[in-house]
mmCIF file with all atom_site columns, C-alpha atoms in Angstrom:
data_model
loop_
_atom_site.group_PDB
_atom_site.id
_atom_site.type_symbol
_atom_site.label_atom_id
_atom_site.label_alt_id
_atom_site.label_comp_id
_atom_site.label_asym_id
_atom_site.label_entity_id
_atom_site.label_seq_id
_atom_site.pdbx_PDB_ins_code
_atom_site.Cartn_x
_atom_site.Cartn_y
_atom_site.Cartn_z
_atom_site.occupancy
_atom_site.B_iso_or_equiv
_atom_site.pdbx_formal_charge
_atom_site.auth_seq_id
_atom_site.auth_comp_id
_atom_site.auth_asym_id
_atom_site.auth_atom_id
_atom_site.pdbx_PDB_model_num
ATOM 1   C CA . MET A 1 1   ? -0.243 9.548   17.172  1.00 45.00 ? 24  MET A CA 1
ATOM 2   C CA . ALA A 1 2   ? -0.067 7.789   13.643  1.00 52.00 ? 25  ALA A CA 1
ATOM 3   C CA . ALA A 1 3   ? 3.056  8.762   11.593  1.00 54.00 ? 26  ALA A CA 1
ATOM 4   C CA . ALA A 1 4   ? 0.529  10.160  8.973   1.00 50.00 ? 27  ALA A CA 1
ATOM 5   C CA . ASP A 1 5   ? -0.968 12.440  11.447  1.00 52.00 ? 28  ASP A CA 1
ATOM 6   C CA . LYS A 1 6   ? 2.453  14.013  11.862  1.00 63.00 ? 29  LYS A CA 1
ATOM 7   C CA . LEU A 1 7   ? 2.743  14.992  8.271   1.00 69.00 ? 30  LEU A CA 1
ATOM 8   C CA . THR A 1 8   ? 2.346  18.773  7.278   1.00 76.00 ? 31  THR A CA 1
ATOM 9   C CA . PRO A 1 9   ? -0.947 18.804  5.047   1.00 85.00 ? 32  PRO A CA 1
ATOM 10  C CA . PRO A 1 10  ? -0.504 19.929  1.544   1.00 88.00 ? 33  PRO A CA 1
ATOM 11  C CA . ILE A 1 11  ? -1.826 23.328  0.730   1.00 90.00 ? 34  ILE A CA 1
ATOM 12  C CA . PRO A 1 12  ? -4.919 22.863  -1.628  1.00 91.00 ? 35  PRO A CA 1
ATOM 13  C CA . GLU A 1 13  ? -4.855 25.177  -4.890  1.00 91.00 ? 36  GLU A CA 1
ATOM 14  C CA . ASP A 1 14  ? -8.268 26.771  -3.879  1.00 93.00 ? 37  ASP A CA 1
ATOM 15  C CA . GLN A 1 15  ? -6.816 27.961  -0.537  1.00 92.00 ? 38  GLN A CA 1
ATOM 16  C CA . ALA A 1 16  ? -3.329 29.266  -1.714  1.00 91.00 ? 39  ALA A CA 1
ATOM 17  C CA . ASP A 1 17  ? -2.879 32.969  -1.380  1.00 91.00 ? 40  ASP A CA 1
ATOM 18  C CA . GLY A 1 18  ? -0.043 35.331  -1.409  1.00 91.00 ? 41  GLY A CA 1
ATOM 19  C CA . VAL A 1 19  ? 3.484  33.728  -1.941  1.00 90.00 ? 42  VAL A CA 1
ATOM 20  C CA . ILE A 1 20  ? 2.115  30.244  -2.230  1.00 90.00 ? 43  ILE A CA 1
ATOM 21  C CA . ALA A 1 21  ? -0.567 31.301  -5.021  1.00 92.00 ? 44  ALA A CA 1
ATOM 22  C CA . GLU A 1 22  ? 2.300  32.916  -6.881  1.00 90.00 ? 45  GLU A CA 1
ATOM 23  C CA . LEU A 1 23  ? 4.382  29.739  -6.576  1.00 89.00 ? 46  LEU A CA 1
ATOM 24  C CA . TYR A 1 24  ? 1.421  27.717  -7.868  1.00 92.00 ? 47  TYR A CA 1
ATOM 25  C CA . ASP A 1 25  ? 1.226  29.891  -10.899 1.00 93.00 ? 48  ASP A CA 1
ATOM 26  C CA . GLU A 1 26  ? 4.929  29.371  -11.315 1.00 88.00 ? 49  GLU A CA 1
ATOM 27  C CA . VAL A 1 27  ? 4.525  25.527  -11.150 1.00 87.00 ? 50  VAL A CA 1
ATOM 28  C CA . ARG A 1 28  ? 1.416  25.670  -13.404 1.00 90.00 ? 51  ARG A CA 1
ATOM 29  C CA . ALA A 1 29  ? 3.463  27.630  -16.009 1.00 88.00 ? 52  ALA A CA 1
ATOM 30  C CA . ARG A 1 30  ? 6.402  25.175  -15.929 1.00 81.00 ? 53  ARG A CA 1
ATOM 31  C CA . ARG A 1 31  ? 4.311  21.891  -15.519 1.00 79.00 ? 54  ARG A CA 1
ATOM 32  C CA . ASN A 1 32  ? 1.835  21.828  -18.113 1.00 76.00 ? 55  ASN A CA 1
ATOM 33  C CA . GLY A 1 33  ? -0.904 23.724  -16.349 1.00 86.00 ? 56  GLY A CA 1
ATOM 34  C CA . ARG A 1 34  ? -0.884 21.475  -13.321 1.00 84.00 ? 57  ARG A CA 1
ATOM 35  C CA . VAL A 1 35  ? 0.179  21.573  -9.629  1.00 89.00 ? 58  VAL A CA 1
ATOM 36  C CA . PHE A 1 36  ? 1.111  18.000  -8.665  1.00 84.00 ? 59  PHE A CA 1
ATOM 37  C CA . GLY A 1 37  ? 0.603  16.466  -5.425  1.00 84.00 ? 60  GLY A CA 1
ATOM 38  C CA . GLU A 1 38  ? 4.273  16.717  -4.598  1.00 83.00 ? 61  GLU A CA 1
ATOM 39  C CA . TYR A 1 39  ? 4.467  20.566  -5.219  1.00 88.00 ? 62  TYR A CA 1
ATOM 40  C CA . ARG A 1 40  ? 1.363  21.068  -2.918  1.00 89.00 ? 63  ARG A CA 1
ATOM 41  C CA . MET A 1 41  ? 3.190  18.950  -0.080  1.00 87.00 ? 64  MET A CA 1
ATOM 42  C CA . MET A 1 42  ? 6.343  21.067  -0.407  1.00 88.00 ? 65  MET A CA 1
ATOM 43  C CA . ALA A 1 43  ? 4.484  24.423  -0.820  1.00 89.00 ? 66  ALA A CA 1
ATOM 44  C CA . ARG A 1 44  ? 5.028  25.597  2.796   1.00 87.00 ? 67  ARG A CA 1
ATOM 45  C CA . ALA A 1 45  ? 8.818  25.941  1.837   1.00 89.00 ? 68  ALA A CA 1
ATOM 46  C CA . PRO A 1 46  ? 8.490  27.780  -1.351  1.00 88.00 ? 69  PRO A CA 1
ATOM 47  C CA . GLN A 1 47  ? 12.125 27.709  -1.980  1.00 90.00 ? 70  GLN A CA 1
ATOM 48  C CA . LEU A 1 48  ? 12.153 23.843  -1.816  1.00 89.00 ? 71  LEU A CA 1
ATOM 49  C CA . VAL A 1 49  ? 9.816  23.857  -4.593  1.00 87.00 ? 72  VAL A CA 1
ATOM 50  C CA . ARG A 1 50  ? 11.406 26.108  -6.835  1.00 88.00 ? 73  ARG A CA 1
ATOM 51  C CA . ASP A 1 51  ? 14.767 24.137  -6.276  1.00 90.00 ? 74  ASP A CA 1
ATOM 52  C CA . ALA A 1 52  ? 12.978 21.157  -7.322  1.00 87.00 ? 75  ALA A CA 1
ATOM 53  C CA . LEU A 1 53  ? 11.552 22.659  -10.329 1.00 85.00 ? 76  LEU A CA 1
ATOM 54  C CA . ASP A 1 54  ? 14.954 24.068  -11.389 1.00 88.00 ? 77  ASP A CA 1
ATOM 55  C CA . LEU A 1 55  ? 16.550 20.477  -10.682 1.00 86.00 ? 78  LEU A CA 1
ATOM 56  C CA . GLN A 1 56  ? 14.013 18.819  -12.821 1.00 82.00 ? 79  GLN A CA 1
ATOM 57  C CA . ASP A 1 57  ? 14.424 21.378  -15.769 1.00 80.00 ? 80  ASP A CA 1
ATOM 58  C CA . ALA A 1 58  ? 18.296 21.013  -15.584 1.00 80.00 ? 81  ALA A CA 1
ATOM 59  C CA . HIS A 1 59  ? 17.933 17.349  -15.882 1.00 76.00 ? 82  HIS A CA 1
ATOM 60  C CA . LEU A 1 60  ? 14.882 16.043  -17.229 1.00 73.00 ? 83  LEU A CA 1
ATOM 61  C CA . HIS A 1 61  ? 13.867 18.805  -19.339 1.00 69.00 ? 84  HIS A CA 1
ATOM 62  C CA . ALA A 1 62  ? 17.323 19.958  -20.599 1.00 70.00 ? 85  ALA A CA 1
ATOM 63  C CA . ASP A 1 63  ? 18.837 19.959  -24.031 1.00 69.00 ? 86  ASP A CA 1
ATOM 64  C CA . ASP A 1 64  ? 21.535 17.007  -23.547 1.00 68.00 ? 87  ASP A CA 1
ATOM 65  C CA . GLU A 1 65  ? 23.911 15.705  -26.126 1.00 73.00 ? 88  GLU A CA 1
ATOM 66  C CA . LEU A 1 66  ? 24.461 12.537  -24.041 1.00 79.00 ? 89  LEU A CA 1
ATOM 67  C CA . LEU A 1 67  ? 20.693 11.579  -23.555 1.00 84.00 ? 90  LEU A CA 1
ATOM 68  C CA . ASP A 1 68  ? 17.959 12.555  -25.846 1.00 86.00 ? 91  ASP A CA 1
ATOM 69  C CA . ALA A 1 69  ? 14.423 13.464  -24.434 1.00 85.00 ? 92  ALA A CA 1
ATOM 70  C CA . LYS A 1 70  ? 12.870 9.854   -25.080 1.00 89.00 ? 93  LYS A CA 1
ATOM 71  C CA . THR A 1 71  ? 15.841 8.224   -23.321 1.00 90.00 ? 94  THR A CA 1
ATOM 72  C CA . ARG A 1 72  ? 15.433 10.788  -20.336 1.00 88.00 ? 95  ARG A CA 1
ATOM 73  C CA . GLU A 1 73  ? 11.632 10.327  -20.193 1.00 89.00 ? 96  GLU A CA 1
ATOM 74  C CA . ALA A 1 74  ? 12.166 6.297   -20.292 1.00 91.00 ? 97  ALA A CA 1
ATOM 75  C CA . ILE A 1 75  ? 14.467 6.631   -17.195 1.00 90.00 ? 98  ILE A CA 1
ATOM 76  C CA . ALA A 1 76  ? 12.139 9.022   -15.539 1.00 89.00 ? 99  ALA A CA 1
ATOM 77  C CA . LEU A 1 77  ? 9.279  6.628   -16.188 1.00 91.00 ? 100 LEU A CA 1
ATOM 78  C CA . GLY A 1 78  ? 11.326 3.740   -14.834 1.00 90.00 ? 101 GLY A CA 1
ATOM 79  C CA . VAL A 1 79  ? 12.490 5.544   -11.562 1.00 89.00 ? 102 VAL A CA 1
ATOM 80  C CA . SER A 1 80  ? 8.784  6.656   -11.085 1.00 89.00 ? 103 SER A CA 1
ATOM 81  C CA . VAL A 1 81  ? 7.576  3.207   -11.100 1.00 88.00 ? 104 VAL A CA 1
ATOM 82  C CA . ALA A 1 82  ? 10.677 1.998   -8.912  1.00 86.00 ? 105 ALA A CA 1
ATOM 83  C CA . ASN A 1 83  ? 9.610  4.777   -6.436  1.00 84.00 ? 106 ASN A CA 1
ATOM 84  C CA . GLY A 1 84  ? 6.057  3.672   -6.313  1.00 85.00 ? 107 GLY A CA 1
ATOM 85  C CA . CYS A 1 85  ? 4.677  7.174   -7.336  1.00 84.00 ? 108 CYS A CA 1
ATOM 86  C CA . THR A 1 86  ? 1.572  6.614   -9.179  1.00 85.00 ? 109 THR A CA 1
ATOM 87  C CA . SER A 1 87  ? 0.927  10.136  -10.197 1.00 80.00 ? 110 SER A CA 1
ATOM 88  C CA . CYS A 1 88  ? 4.428  10.561  -11.413 1.00 83.00 ? 111 CYS A CA 1
ATOM 89  C CA . SER A 1 89  ? 4.178  7.124   -13.241 1.00 88.00 ? 112 SER A CA 1
ATOM 90  C CA . LYS A 1 90  ? 1.004  8.414   -15.134 1.00 88.00 ? 113 LYS A CA 1
ATOM 91  C CA . THR A 1 91  ? 2.786  11.732  -16.024 1.00 85.00 ? 114 THR A CA 1
ATOM 92  C CA . HIS A 1 92  ? 5.703  10.033  -17.331 1.00 88.00 ? 115 HIS A CA 1
ATOM 93  C CA . VAL A 1 93  ? 3.614  7.581   -19.390 1.00 92.00 ? 116 VAL A CA 1
ATOM 94  C CA . GLN A 1 94  ? 1.788  10.523  -20.900 1.00 90.00 ? 117 GLN A CA 1
ATOM 95  C CA . ARG A 1 95  ? 4.950  12.327  -21.702 1.00 88.00 ? 118 ARG A CA 1
ATOM 96  C CA . ALA A 1 96  ? 6.584  9.087   -23.183 1.00 92.00 ? 119 ALA A CA 1
ATOM 97  C CA . ARG A 1 97  ? 3.510  8.883   -25.575 1.00 93.00 ? 120 ARG A CA 1
ATOM 98  C CA . LYS A 1 98  ? 3.993  12.408  -26.410 1.00 91.00 ? 121 LYS A CA 1
ATOM 99  C CA . LEU A 1 99  ? 7.689  11.838  -27.182 1.00 91.00 ? 122 LEU A CA 1
ATOM 100 C CA . GLY A 1 100 ? 6.751  9.227   -29.674 1.00 93.00 ? 123 GLY A CA 1
ATOM 101 C CA . TRP A 1 101 ? 7.095  5.906   -27.464 1.00 92.00 ? 124 TRP A CA 1
ATOM 102 C CA . SER A 1 102 ? 4.463  3.449   -28.788 1.00 94.00 ? 125 SER A CA 1
ATOM 103 C CA . GLU A 1 103 ? 2.252  1.378   -26.360 1.00 93.00 ? 126 GLU A CA 1
ATOM 104 C CA . ASP A 1 104 ? 4.425  -1.557  -26.720 1.00 94.00 ? 127 ASP A CA 1
ATOM 105 C CA . ASP A 1 105 ? 7.510  0.723   -25.664 1.00 93.00 ? 128 ASP A CA 1
ATOM 106 C CA . VAL A 1 106 ? 5.668  2.072   -22.816 1.00 93.00 ? 129 VAL A CA 1
ATOM 107 C CA . THR A 1 107 ? 4.560  -1.466  -21.652 1.00 92.00 ? 130 THR A CA 1
ATOM 108 C CA . ALA A 1 108 ? 8.201  -2.782  -21.945 1.00 92.00 ? 131 ALA A CA 1
ATOM 109 C CA . ILE A 1 109 ? 9.585  0.057   -19.864 1.00 90.00 ? 132 ILE A CA 1
ATOM 110 C CA . LEU A 1 110 ? 6.937  -0.497  -17.184 1.00 89.00 ? 133 LEU A CA 1
ATOM 111 C CA . GLY A 1 111 ? 7.522  -4.107  -17.121 1.00 89.00 ? 134 GLY A CA 1
ATOM 112 C CA . LEU A 1 112 ? 11.398 -3.805  -16.974 1.00 88.00 ? 135 LEU A CA 1
ATOM 113 C CA . ALA A 1 113 ? 11.015 -1.224  -14.099 1.00 87.00 ? 136 ALA A CA 1
ATOM 114 C CA . SER A 1 114 ? 8.688  -3.323  -12.266 1.00 84.00 ? 137 SER A CA 1
ATOM 115 C CA . GLU A 1 115 ? 11.023 -6.581  -12.566 1.00 82.00 ? 138 GLU A CA 1
ATOM 116 C CA . CYS A 1 116 ? 13.868 -4.321  -11.370 1.00 78.00 ? 139 CYS A CA 1
ATOM 117 C CA . THR A 1 117 ? 11.997 -3.190  -8.228  1.00 77.00 ? 140 THR A CA 1
ATOM 118 C CA . MET A 1 118 ? 11.209 -6.847  -7.286  1.00 73.00 ? 141 MET A CA 1
ATOM 119 C CA . LEU A 1 119 ? 14.917 -7.716  -6.976  1.00 64.00 ? 142 LEU A CA 1
ATOM 120 C CA . PRO A 1 120 ? 15.525 -6.142  -3.457  1.00 61.00 ? 143 PRO A CA 1
ATOM 121 C CA . ALA A 1 121 ? 12.623 -8.420  -2.435  1.00 59.00 ? 144 ALA A CA 1
ATOM 122 C CA . TYR A 1 122 ? 14.837 -11.232 -3.216  1.00 59.00 ? 145 TYR A CA 1
ATOM 123 C CA . HIS A 1 123 ? 18.339 -9.859  -2.087  1.00 58.00 ? 146 HIS A CA 1
ATOM 124 C CA . ARG A 1 124 ? 17.058 -8.075  1.176   1.00 59.00 ? 147 ARG A CA 1
ATOM 125 C CA . PRO A 1 125 ? 16.560 -11.189 3.339   1.00 59.00 ? 148 PRO A CA 1
ATOM 126 C CA . ARG A 1 126 ? 19.816 -12.466 2.373   1.00 57.00 ? 149 ARG A CA 1
ATOM 127 C CA . ASP A 1 127 ? 21.637 -9.266  3.126   1.00 61.00 ? 150 ASP A CA 1
ATOM 128 C CA . LEU A 1 128 ? 20.002 -9.112  6.608   1.00 61.00 ? 151 LEU A CA 1
ATOM 129 C CA . ASP A 1 129 ? 20.744 -12.662 7.295   1.00 61.00 ? 152 ASP A CA 1
ATOM 130 C CA . PRO A 1 130 ? 23.224 -14.532 5.178   1.00 58.00 ? 153 PRO A CA 1
ATOM 131 C CA . SER A 1 131 ? 22.115 -17.745 6.498   1.00 62.00 ? 154 SER A CA 1
ATOM 132 C CA . ILE A 1 132 ? 18.792 -17.469 4.498   1.00 56.00 ? 155 ILE A CA 1
ATOM 133 C CA . ALA A 1 133 ? 19.022 -19.327 1.302   1.00 56.00 ? 156 ALA A CA 1
ATOM 134 C CA . LEU A 1 134 ? 16.050 -18.746 -0.961  1.00 52.00 ? 157 LEU A CA 1
ATOM 135 C CA . ALA A 1 135 ? 14.752 -21.550 -3.244  1.00 49.00 ? 158 ALA A CA 1
ATOM 136 C CA . VAL A 1 136 ? 16.234 -20.095 -6.372  1.00 48.00 ? 159 VAL A CA 1
ATOM 137 C CA . ASP A 1 137 ? 19.749 -20.204 -4.866  1.00 49.00 ? 160 ASP A CA 1
#
């Protein structure tokens, strides 16, 4: 059995009823009218979805004296790219634009995040076997 066959399938919005339908309504209300895939994947554990929403609200959507909304969104975009989450990256690109980031700014953030995610490919083999010397050493 493939690993993907062992995953609990997401609950499609058109098949949600009862507590799950109420949960999706809450997600839509808190996330720009959409139920993103990660919420559909977690929906079999409703408290997990609520906890994820609360955590995101506390950190990404909070009023913060240390980091303004544009800075938080730039970090979220970079982390989404680093995590390889296409839907999250698209969402954060849209939010960055709404917060006033220019196309050049967004491109720079995406480029920096992409560069940073390449570094493990360089370091990881050396961490596993210190005798490996790459051409750039």
